[in-house]
CSV table of C-alpha atoms in Angstrom, one decimal:
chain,number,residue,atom,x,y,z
A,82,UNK,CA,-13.4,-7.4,-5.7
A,83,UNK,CA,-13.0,-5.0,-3.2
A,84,UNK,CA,-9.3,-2.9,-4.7
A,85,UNK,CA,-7.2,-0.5,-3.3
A,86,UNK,CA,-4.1,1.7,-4.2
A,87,UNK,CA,-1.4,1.3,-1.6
A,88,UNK,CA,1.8,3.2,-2.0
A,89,UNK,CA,5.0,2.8,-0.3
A,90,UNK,CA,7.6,6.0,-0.4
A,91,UNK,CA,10.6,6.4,1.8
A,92,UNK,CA,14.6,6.1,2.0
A,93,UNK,CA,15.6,2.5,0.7
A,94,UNK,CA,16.4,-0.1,3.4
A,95,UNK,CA,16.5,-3.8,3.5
A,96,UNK,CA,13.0,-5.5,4.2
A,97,UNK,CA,10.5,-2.6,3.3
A,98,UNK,CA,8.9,-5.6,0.5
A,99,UNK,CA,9.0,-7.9,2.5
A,100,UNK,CA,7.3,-6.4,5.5
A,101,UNK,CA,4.8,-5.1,3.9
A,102,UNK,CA,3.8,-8.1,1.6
A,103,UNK,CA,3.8,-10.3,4.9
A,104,UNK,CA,1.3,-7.6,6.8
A,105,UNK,CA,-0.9,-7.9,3.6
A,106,UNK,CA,-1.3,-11.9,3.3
A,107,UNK,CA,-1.5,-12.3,7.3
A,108,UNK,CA,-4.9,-9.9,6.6
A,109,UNK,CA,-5.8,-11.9,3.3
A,110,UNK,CA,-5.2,-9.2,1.0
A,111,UNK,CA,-4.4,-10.0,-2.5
A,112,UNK,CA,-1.5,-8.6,-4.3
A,113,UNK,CA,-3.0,-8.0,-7.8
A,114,UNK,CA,0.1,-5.5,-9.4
A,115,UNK,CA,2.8,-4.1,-8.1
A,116,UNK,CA,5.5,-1.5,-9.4
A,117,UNK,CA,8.6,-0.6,-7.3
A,118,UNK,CA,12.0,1.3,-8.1
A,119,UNK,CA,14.8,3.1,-6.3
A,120,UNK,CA,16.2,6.4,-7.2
A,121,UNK,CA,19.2,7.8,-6.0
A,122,UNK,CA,18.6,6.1,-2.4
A,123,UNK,CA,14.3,6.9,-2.5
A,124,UNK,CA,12.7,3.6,-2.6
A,125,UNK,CA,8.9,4.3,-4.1
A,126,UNK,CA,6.3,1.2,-4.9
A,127,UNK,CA,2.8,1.2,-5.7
A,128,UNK,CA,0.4,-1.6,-5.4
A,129,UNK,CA,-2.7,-2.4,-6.8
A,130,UNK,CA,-4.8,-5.5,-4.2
A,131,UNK,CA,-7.9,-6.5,-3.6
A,132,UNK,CA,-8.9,-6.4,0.3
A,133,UNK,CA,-12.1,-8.1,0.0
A,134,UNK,CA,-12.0,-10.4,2.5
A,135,UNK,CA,-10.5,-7.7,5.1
A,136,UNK,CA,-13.1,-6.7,7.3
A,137,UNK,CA,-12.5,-3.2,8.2
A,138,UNK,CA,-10.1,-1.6,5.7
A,139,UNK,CA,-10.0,1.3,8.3
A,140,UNK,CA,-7.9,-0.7,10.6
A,141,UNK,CA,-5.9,-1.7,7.7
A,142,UNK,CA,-5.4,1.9,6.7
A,143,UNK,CA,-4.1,2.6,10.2
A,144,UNK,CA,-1.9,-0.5,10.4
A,145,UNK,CA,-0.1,0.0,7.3
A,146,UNK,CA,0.5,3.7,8.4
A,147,UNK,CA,1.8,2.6,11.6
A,148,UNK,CA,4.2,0.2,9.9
A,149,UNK,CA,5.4,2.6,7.2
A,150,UNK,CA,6.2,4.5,10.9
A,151,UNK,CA,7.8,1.6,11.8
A,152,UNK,CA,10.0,0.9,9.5
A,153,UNK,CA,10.8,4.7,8.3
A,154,UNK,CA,8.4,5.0,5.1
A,155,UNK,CA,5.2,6.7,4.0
A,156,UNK,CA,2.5,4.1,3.0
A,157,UNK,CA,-1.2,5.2,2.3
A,158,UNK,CA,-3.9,2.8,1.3
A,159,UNK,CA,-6.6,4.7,-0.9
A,160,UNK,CA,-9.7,2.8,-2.2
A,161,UNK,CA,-8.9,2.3,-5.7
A,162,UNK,CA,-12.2,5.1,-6.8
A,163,UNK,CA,-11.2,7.9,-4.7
A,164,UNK,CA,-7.5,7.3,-6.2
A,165,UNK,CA,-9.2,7.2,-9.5
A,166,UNK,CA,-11.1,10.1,-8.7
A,167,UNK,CA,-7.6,12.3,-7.5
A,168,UNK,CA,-5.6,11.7,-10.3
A,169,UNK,CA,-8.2,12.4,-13.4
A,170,UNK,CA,-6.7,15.1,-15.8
């Protein structure tokens, strides 16, 4: 299992799930949990997925950052130790 931390943060719109869910099966990337909520207008989800059949996560990295762009949201894809790693206490 290869997992990463992908979050999603941005002002809610229709079709923010749905775009990024169908970017993540067309590159075979397994949704293992997900969390999402909307405050006051801020839409914010976190996902938890295993990319091991992606090739190069550094294209996916870039991908998801150019369709958080896109579609007017933040999204970052962390490997799920260096997440670990940035928010021990």
């Amino acid at each position: 299992m290869n997992k990463f931390i992908i979050t999603v943060v941005g002002h809610d719109a229709v079709g923010i799930i749905a775009k990024v869910c169908a970017y993540l099966a067309e590159n075979q990337v397994n949704i293992l949990d997900i969390s999402q909520t909307i405050v006051n207008g801020y839409f914010n989800m976190m996902m938890i997925v295993d990319a091991a059949k992606t090739e190069d996560i550094t294209d996916m990295s870039g991908d998801l950052e150019k369709l958080g762009e896109d579609i007017g949201v933040i999204i970052r894809c962390q490997h799920e130790d260096i997440f670990n790693m940035m928010h021990r206490v």
